[in-house]
Short mmCIF file of C-alpha atoms in Angstrom, two decimals:
data_model
loop_
_atom_site.label_atom_id
_atom_site.label_comp_id
_atom_site.label_asym_id
_atom_site.label_seq_id
_atom_site.Cartn_x
_atom_site.Cartn_y
_atom_site.Cartn_z
CA MET A 28 0.00 0.00 0.00
CA THR A 29 1.49 3.34 -1.04
CA THR A 30 1.45 6.44 1.14
CA PHE A 31 -0.39 9.66 0.33
CA PHE A 32 3.03 11.24 -0.07
CA GLU A 33 4.02 8.80 -2.81
CA ASP A 34 0.63 9.10 -4.53
CA GLU A 35 0.99 12.87 -4.58
CA ILE A 36 4.52 12.71 -5.98
CA ARG A 37 3.28 10.46 -8.79
CA SER A 38 0.31 12.77 -9.56
CA GLN A 39 2.39 15.83 -10.49
CA ALA A 40 2.66 15.37 -14.26
CA GLY A 41 -1.10 15.15 -14.61
CA ILE A 42 -1.63 18.22 -12.44
CA LEU A 43 0.78 20.36 -14.47
CA ARG A 44 -0.80 19.14 -17.68
CA SER A 45 -4.31 20.02 -16.48
CA ARG A 46 -3.39 23.51 -15.23
CA ARG A 47 -1.31 24.48 -18.27
CA GLU A 48 -3.85 26.54 -20.21
CA GLU A 49 -5.78 28.20 -17.38
CA GLY A 50 -2.55 28.82 -15.48
CA ALA A 51 -1.15 30.65 -18.50
CA ARG A 52 -4.26 32.85 -18.67
CA GLN A 53 -4.05 33.67 -14.97
CA ALA A 54 -0.35 34.50 -15.29
CA GLN A 55 -1.17 36.82 -18.18
CA ARG A 56 -3.68 38.70 -16.02
CA VAL A 57 -1.06 39.25 -13.34
CA ALA A 58 1.50 40.37 -15.94
CA GLN A 59 -0.98 42.92 -17.31
CA SER A 60 -1.75 44.28 -13.84
CA TRP A 61 1.98 44.57 -13.10
CA ARG A 62 2.84 46.69 -16.12
CA GLY A 63 4.95 49.61 -14.95
CA ILE A 64 6.14 48.08 -11.68
CA THR A 65 9.77 48.68 -10.80
CA TYR A 66 10.22 45.68 -8.51
CA ALA A 67 8.25 42.81 -6.96
CA VAL A 68 7.66 41.76 -3.36
CA VAL A 69 6.83 38.11 -2.66
CA GLY A 70 5.46 36.88 0.65
CA ALA A 71 5.63 33.17 1.51
CA ARG A 72 6.68 30.63 4.13
CA GLY A 73 8.09 27.10 4.13
CA SER A 74 8.06 25.37 0.75
CA SER A 75 6.31 28.40 -0.72
CA ASP A 76 9.29 30.52 0.34
CA ASN A 77 11.56 28.17 -1.61
CA ALA A 78 9.32 28.68 -4.65
CA ALA A 79 9.64 32.43 -4.07
CA LEU A 80 13.43 32.08 -4.07
CA PHE A 81 13.17 30.34 -7.45
CA PHE A 82 11.06 33.25 -8.74
CA GLN A 83 13.61 35.74 -7.41
CA TYR A 84 16.39 34.15 -9.45
CA LEU A 85 14.33 33.46 -12.57
CA ALA A 86 12.71 36.90 -12.78
CA GLY A 87 16.06 38.55 -12.20
CA LYS A 88 17.76 36.58 -14.94
CA GLU A 89 14.96 36.62 -17.54
CA LEU A 90 13.40 40.04 -16.90
CA GLY A 91 16.04 42.05 -15.04
CA LEU A 92 13.36 42.47 -12.35
CA VAL A 93 14.40 42.95 -8.75
CA VAL A 94 12.38 40.60 -6.52
CA ALA A 95 12.39 41.18 -2.76
CA LEU A 96 11.33 38.38 -0.41
CA ALA A 97 9.01 39.87 2.18
CA THR A 98 9.68 39.65 5.90
CA PRO A 99 6.18 38.86 7.22
CA SER A 100 6.81 40.08 10.78
CA LEU A 101 7.29 43.61 9.43
CA TYR A 102 3.71 43.61 8.15
CA ASP A 103 1.83 42.46 11.26
CA ASP A 104 1.05 45.97 12.55
CA ASP A 105 0.69 49.44 11.07
CA SER A 106 3.89 49.10 9.12
CA ILE A 107 5.54 52.12 7.53
CA LEU A 108 7.01 49.96 4.76
CA ASP A 109 6.67 51.86 1.49
CA LEU A 110 5.59 49.64 -1.43
CA THR A 111 5.63 52.40 -4.04
CA GLY A 112 6.46 50.88 -7.42
CA ALA A 113 5.97 47.28 -6.27
CA GLY A 114 3.92 44.45 -7.63
CA VAL A 115 3.02 42.18 -4.72
CA LEU A 116 2.62 38.39 -4.85
CA VAL A 117 1.69 36.18 -1.92
CA ILE A 118 2.08 32.40 -2.05
CA SER A 119 0.22 30.07 0.29
CA GLN A 120 -1.02 26.54 -0.35
CA SER A 121 -3.84 26.96 2.16
CA GLY A 122 -4.47 30.66 1.62
CA ARG A 123 -4.93 30.99 5.39
CA SER A 124 -1.58 32.03 6.83
CA PRO A 125 -2.18 35.24 8.84
CA GLY A 126 1.33 36.61 8.35
CA ILE A 127 1.06 36.28 4.58
CA ALA A 128 -2.40 37.86 4.63
CA ASP A 129 -0.89 40.92 6.36
CA ILE A 130 1.41 41.49 3.37
CA LEU A 131 -1.57 41.43 1.03
CA THR A 132 -3.49 43.84 3.29
CA ARG A 133 -0.59 46.31 3.26
CA ALA A 134 -0.41 46.12 -0.56
CA ARG A 135 -4.13 46.82 -0.87
CA HIS A 136 -3.94 49.77 1.55
CA GLN A 137 -1.23 51.28 -0.63
CA PHE A 138 -3.15 50.52 -3.85
CA ARG A 139 -0.42 48.27 -5.21
CA PRO A 140 -1.26 45.63 -7.84
CA ASN A 141 -1.30 42.27 -6.12
CA ALA A 142 -1.94 38.59 -6.72
CA ALA A 143 -2.28 35.40 -4.70
CA LEU A 144 -0.90 32.03 -5.73
CA THR A 145 -2.88 29.45 -3.76
CA ASN A 146 -4.39 25.98 -3.88
CA ASP A 147 -7.69 27.21 -2.38
CA THR A 148 -9.49 29.80 -4.50
CA THR A 149 -12.14 30.23 -1.77
CA SER A 150 -9.57 31.08 0.91
CA PRO A 151 -9.33 34.55 2.54
CA LEU A 152 -6.07 35.21 0.69
CA ALA A 153 -7.67 34.47 -2.67
CA LEU A 154 -10.80 36.48 -1.96
CA ASP A 155 -8.79 39.54 -0.89
CA SER A 156 -6.38 39.61 -3.84
CA ASP A 157 -6.77 41.46 -7.14
CA VAL A 158 -5.85 38.38 -9.20
CA VAL A 159 -5.72 34.69 -8.22
CA ILE A 160 -3.38 32.10 -9.69
CA ASP A 161 -4.77 28.67 -8.89
CA MET A 162 -2.26 25.92 -8.14
CA ALA A 163 -5.11 23.57 -9.08
CA ALA A 164 -3.36 20.67 -7.38
CA GLY A 165 -6.36 19.30 -5.51
CA PRO A 166 -6.38 18.39 -1.79
CA GLU A 167 -2.94 17.60 -0.43
CA ARG A 168 -3.19 14.83 2.17
CA ALA A 169 0.44 14.35 3.14
CA VAL A 170 1.82 17.02 5.45
CA ALA A 171 5.00 17.49 3.39
CA SER A 172 4.01 19.27 0.19
CA THR A 173 4.90 17.95 -3.25
CA LYS A 174 2.29 18.68 -5.90
CA THR A 175 1.55 22.20 -4.63
CA PHE A 176 5.26 22.97 -4.81
CA SER A 177 5.65 21.80 -8.40
CA ALA A 178 2.43 23.64 -9.31
CA SER A 179 3.90 26.80 -7.75
CA TRP A 180 7.16 26.36 -9.68
CA HIS A 181 5.14 25.91 -12.87
CA ALA A 182 2.92 28.92 -12.15
CA LEU A 183 5.90 31.17 -11.43
CA ALA A 184 7.61 30.09 -14.66
CA GLN A 185 4.37 30.92 -16.48
CA LEU A 186 4.32 34.35 -14.82
CA VAL A 187 7.88 35.09 -15.93
CA SER A 188 6.97 33.98 -19.45
CA ALA A 189 3.88 36.21 -19.47
CA MET A 190 5.90 39.20 -18.31
CA LYS A 191 8.64 38.47 -20.84
CA GLY A 192 6.20 38.01 -23.72
CA THR A 193 7.73 34.70 -24.84
CA ASP A 194 7.57 31.21 -23.36
CA LEU A 195 10.54 29.91 -21.46
CA ASP A 196 12.33 27.04 -23.17
CA GLY A 197 10.59 23.81 -22.22
CA LEU A 198 7.51 25.40 -20.65
CA ASP A 199 5.05 23.73 -23.03
CA ASP A 200 6.57 20.31 -22.35
CA VAL A 201 7.10 20.52 -18.60
CA ALA A 202 4.38 17.97 -17.73
CA GLU A 203 5.94 15.43 -20.05
CA MET A 204 9.36 16.10 -18.52
CA VAL A 205 7.92 15.53 -15.03
CA GLU A 206 6.42 12.24 -16.18
CA ARG A 207 9.74 11.00 -17.56
CA VAL A 208 11.83 12.11 -14.59
CA LEU A 209 9.52 10.55 -12.01
CA ALA A 210 9.35 7.25 -13.93
CA TRP A 211 13.17 7.20 -13.86
CA ALA A 212 13.51 8.37 -10.23
CA PHE A 213 11.22 5.66 -8.89
CA ASN A 214 13.26 2.95 -10.61
CA VAL A 215 16.86 4.11 -10.30
CA SER A 216 19.17 3.01 -7.51
CA LEU A 217 19.68 5.96 -5.15
CA PRO A 218 22.60 6.49 -2.71
CA LEU A 219 20.44 6.14 0.41
CA ALA A 220 23.19 4.77 2.66
CA GLU A 221 25.42 7.75 1.87
CA LEU A 222 22.66 10.33 2.50
CA ASN A 223 21.29 8.69 5.66
CA ALA A 224 23.92 10.55 7.65
CA VAL A 225 24.08 10.23 11.44
CA ARG A 226 25.29 13.79 11.95
CA GLY A 227 23.18 15.35 9.24
CA LEU A 228 22.93 16.27 5.60
CA THR A 229 23.85 19.56 3.93
CA VAL A 230 22.38 20.38 0.51
CA VAL A 231 24.20 23.08 -1.47
CA GLY A 232 23.39 24.87 -4.74
CA ARG A 233 23.69 28.23 -6.48
CA GLY A 234 21.16 30.40 -8.32
CA ILE A 235 18.20 28.24 -9.29
CA GLY A 236 20.09 25.47 -7.53
CA ALA A 237 19.95 27.36 -4.22
CA ALA A 238 16.14 27.22 -4.35
CA VAL A 239 16.40 23.52 -5.21
CA ALA A 240 18.78 22.91 -2.31
CA ALA A 241 16.47 24.68 0.12
CA GLU A 242 13.45 22.63 -0.99
CA ILE A 243 15.21 19.26 -1.07
CA SER A 244 16.69 19.95 2.37
CA LEU A 245 13.30 20.89 3.81
CA LYS A 246 11.56 17.87 2.30
CA ILE A 247 14.18 15.46 3.63
CA ARG A 248 14.04 17.02 7.09
CA GLU A 249 10.23 16.94 7.20
CA VAL A 250 9.82 13.38 5.95
CA THR A 251 12.87 11.60 7.37
CA GLY A 252 13.84 13.41 10.56
CA ILE A 253 17.42 13.78 9.33
CA ARG A 254 18.98 17.09 10.39
CA SER A 255 19.12 18.58 6.93
CA GLU A 256 20.18 22.11 5.98
CA GLY A 257 20.19 23.96 2.66
CA TYR A 258 22.78 26.56 1.68
CA ALA A 259 23.69 28.78 -1.23
CA ALA A 260 27.16 27.73 -2.36
CA SER A 261 28.91 30.98 -1.46
CA ASP A 262 27.37 31.05 2.02
CA PHE A 263 28.36 27.44 2.64
CA ALA A 264 31.94 27.99 1.46
CA HIS A 265 32.24 31.13 3.63
CA GLY A 266 32.06 29.24 6.92
CA PRO A 267 29.66 26.32 7.42
CA ILE A 268 31.83 24.06 5.24
CA GLY A 269 34.19 23.81 8.20
CA ALA A 270 31.51 22.81 10.72
CA ASP A 271 30.63 19.36 9.38
CA GLY A 272 32.79 16.26 9.32
CA ALA A 273 32.74 12.50 9.67
CA GLU A 274 29.28 10.89 9.69
CA SER A 275 27.77 13.90 7.87
CA ALA A 276 27.01 14.17 4.17
CA LEU A 277 26.91 16.70 1.34
CA LEU A 278 24.43 16.69 -1.54
CA LEU A 279 25.77 19.11 -4.17
CA VAL A 280 23.18 20.39 -6.67
CA VAL A 281 24.80 21.20 -10.02
CA THR A 282 22.83 23.67 -12.11
CA GLU A 283 24.31 25.99 -14.74
CA GLU A 284 25.23 28.59 -12.10
CA MET A 285 27.65 26.12 -10.48
CA THR A 286 30.96 26.21 -12.33
CA ASP A 287 33.18 23.14 -12.40
CA GLU A 288 35.75 25.08 -10.38
CA LEU A 289 33.24 25.92 -7.63
CA CYS A 290 32.04 22.31 -7.50
CA ASP A 291 35.60 21.08 -7.16
CA LEU A 292 36.32 23.63 -4.42
CA ILE A 293 33.31 22.62 -2.33
CA LEU A 294 33.84 18.90 -2.81
CA GLU A 295 37.50 19.13 -1.85
CA GLY A 296 36.66 21.10 1.29
CA CYS A 297 34.03 18.55 2.31
CA ARG A 298 36.37 15.62 1.66
CA ARG A 299 39.04 17.22 3.85
CA SER A 300 36.54 17.49 6.70
CA GLY A 301 35.57 13.82 6.35
CA MET A 302 32.09 14.28 4.87
CA THR A 303 30.50 11.80 2.49
CA THR A 304 29.86 13.57 -0.82
CA VAL A 305 27.06 13.00 -3.34
CA VAL A 306 26.65 15.06 -6.53
CA LEU A 307 23.31 15.62 -8.28
CA ARG A 308 24.01 16.70 -11.87
CA PRO A 309 22.66 16.55 -15.43
CA SER A 310 24.33 14.21 -17.89
CA SER A 311 25.60 17.26 -19.79
CA ARG A 312 28.06 18.04 -16.96
CA ARG A 313 31.28 16.15 -16.34
CA SER A 314 31.74 13.69 -13.52
CA PHE A 315 33.17 15.00 -10.24
CA ALA A 316 35.41 13.44 -7.62
CA CYS A 317 32.87 12.33 -5.00
CA ASP A 318 31.55 9.23 -3.26
CA GLN A 319 28.39 8.88 -5.39
CA GLU A 320 26.64 10.70 -8.23
CA ILE A 321 22.99 10.95 -9.24
CA VAL A 322 22.86 11.78 -12.95
CA VAL A 323 19.67 13.08 -14.55
CA GLY A 324 19.75 12.16 -18.23
CA GLU A 325 17.58 14.98 -19.55
CA ASN A 326 18.57 17.89 -21.80
CA LEU A 327 16.69 20.68 -20.02
CA ALA A 328 16.67 24.44 -19.67
CA ASN A 329 18.09 25.47 -16.31
CA TRP A 330 14.73 26.45 -14.75
CA SER A 331 13.25 23.10 -15.82
CA LEU A 332 16.30 21.17 -14.64
CA GLY A 333 15.75 22.70 -11.22
CA LEU A 334 12.25 21.24 -11.09
CA ALA A 335 13.58 17.84 -12.20
CA PHE A 336 16.05 17.95 -9.30
CA VAL A 337 13.26 18.83 -6.85
CA LEU A 338 11.28 15.79 -8.05
CA LEU A 339 14.32 13.60 -7.45
CA GLY A 340 14.61 15.15 -3.98
CA GLN A 341 10.99 14.21 -3.22
CA VAL A 342 11.69 10.59 -4.11
CA LEU A 343 14.88 10.70 -2.03
CA ALA A 344 12.86 11.95 0.95
CA LEU A 345 10.33 9.16 0.48
CA ARG A 346 12.94 6.39 0.23
CA LEU A 347 14.99 7.72 3.14
CA GLY A 348 11.84 8.02 5.26
CA GLU A 349 10.93 4.43 4.45
CA LEU A 350 14.46 3.31 5.28
CA ARG A 351 14.24 5.04 8.68
CA GLY A 352 10.74 3.74 9.45
CA ARG A 353 9.21 7.21 9.70
CA PRO A 354 5.48 8.02 9.48
CA ILE A 355 5.70 9.37 5.92
CA ASP A 356 2.35 11.17 5.68
CA ASN A 357 2.25 12.75 9.13
CA SER A 358 5.58 14.30 9.99
CA PRO A 359 5.74 14.59 13.79
CA GLY A 360 4.95 18.09 15.07
CA LEU A 361 3.99 19.50 11.67
CA SER A 362 0.70 20.70 10.22
CA LYS A 363 -0.45 22.11 6.89
CA ILE A 364 -1.18 25.62 8.12
CA THR A 365 1.22 27.68 10.22
CA LEU A 366 -0.84 30.01 12.39
CA GLY A 367 0.29 32.95 14.45
CA VAL A 368 4.05 32.75 13.87
#
C-alpha cells in the first residue's frame, strides 16, 4: 500500500498538464496588472518561500526584475514599509496564513497591484487579492508538500513567461518532462546509505540550484527526521563548510550557475573534513570526484532542470523516510497551516 506522499509525488505530471492553459491565462492577467512596476515583493513561508526564491532568481535573470522576499513580521502591525512601485505576490497553499495575509493587506492599503498564488481559491487570501493564480493541485493529504510545490514552480515560470512576452524554453513540455523524470527516479538506484547521515545532511546549490537545495533539504528534514540544511554555495563555502565532518554528508546540486571550479572547491573542502559527498548533476556536466553521483539524463533548460532535481529530492525523501521507518504522511509536530508565527 502506497502512502499519500508517494501518490501525490506520482500525480504531479497530470496536475501540471491540467493547469497548463488556465494557469497561463491567470499568469497573463497578473503580468498585465503589473505593467509599470519597478520591482516585486513576494510573501511566503516554508516550501512556498523556496518557490519564491526560485522566482527571485528566474525573474532577475529573464526580466532584469528585482524581486524582494518579504519579511512577514514587518507587516503584522501598522507598518511604515513603502511599497511604491511594487507588484506584490503572496504564495500560500492553504491561503490561510495570517502573516502572509498581512502582506496582502498592506499592498491593498497602498493601492499596489497584487496577486495570490494558492491551492484554495475560496480562501481569505484568494478572496482579498486582485488576481488569483490557482495551483489547481487538488487536496494535499500528506503534510510534506509535493504537488503544490511543483504547481507553484510551474505557475511562477508561467508568470515570468507572461511578463517576458515569450515562453521559457521547455515550458510547453514541462508535464511530459515531469512524467519522464519521475518514472526514472522511482526505478533508479539511489545512494540512500550515503545520505542517511548520522550527523546530518547539507544540501548546497547556487542560483536556481539554491532554491532547489532549500526545498530538497526541507523535504528530507520533514519526511525523514534527518537534520538537513540547505545553503547557497557561497554562504556554505564562507564558513559552514568547516563545521561538518565524519558521519555527515553533502548533496551538491549542479545547475548551470555552479561552475566546475566551484564544484571542485566545495567537494574538496568537504572531503578534507571527512564528509561523504554526493553530486546531483545533469548528464551534460562532467563527472566530479565524489563518493556517489545521481545523474539526470535529460537535456533541459536550467529552470526546468531545477524542477527535475526537486522531483528527485521528493523521491529521495520518500525512500529515506521508508528506510528510517518514519510516518511518511504525518511528519511529527507539523501541520499544513502555520498560524500565528
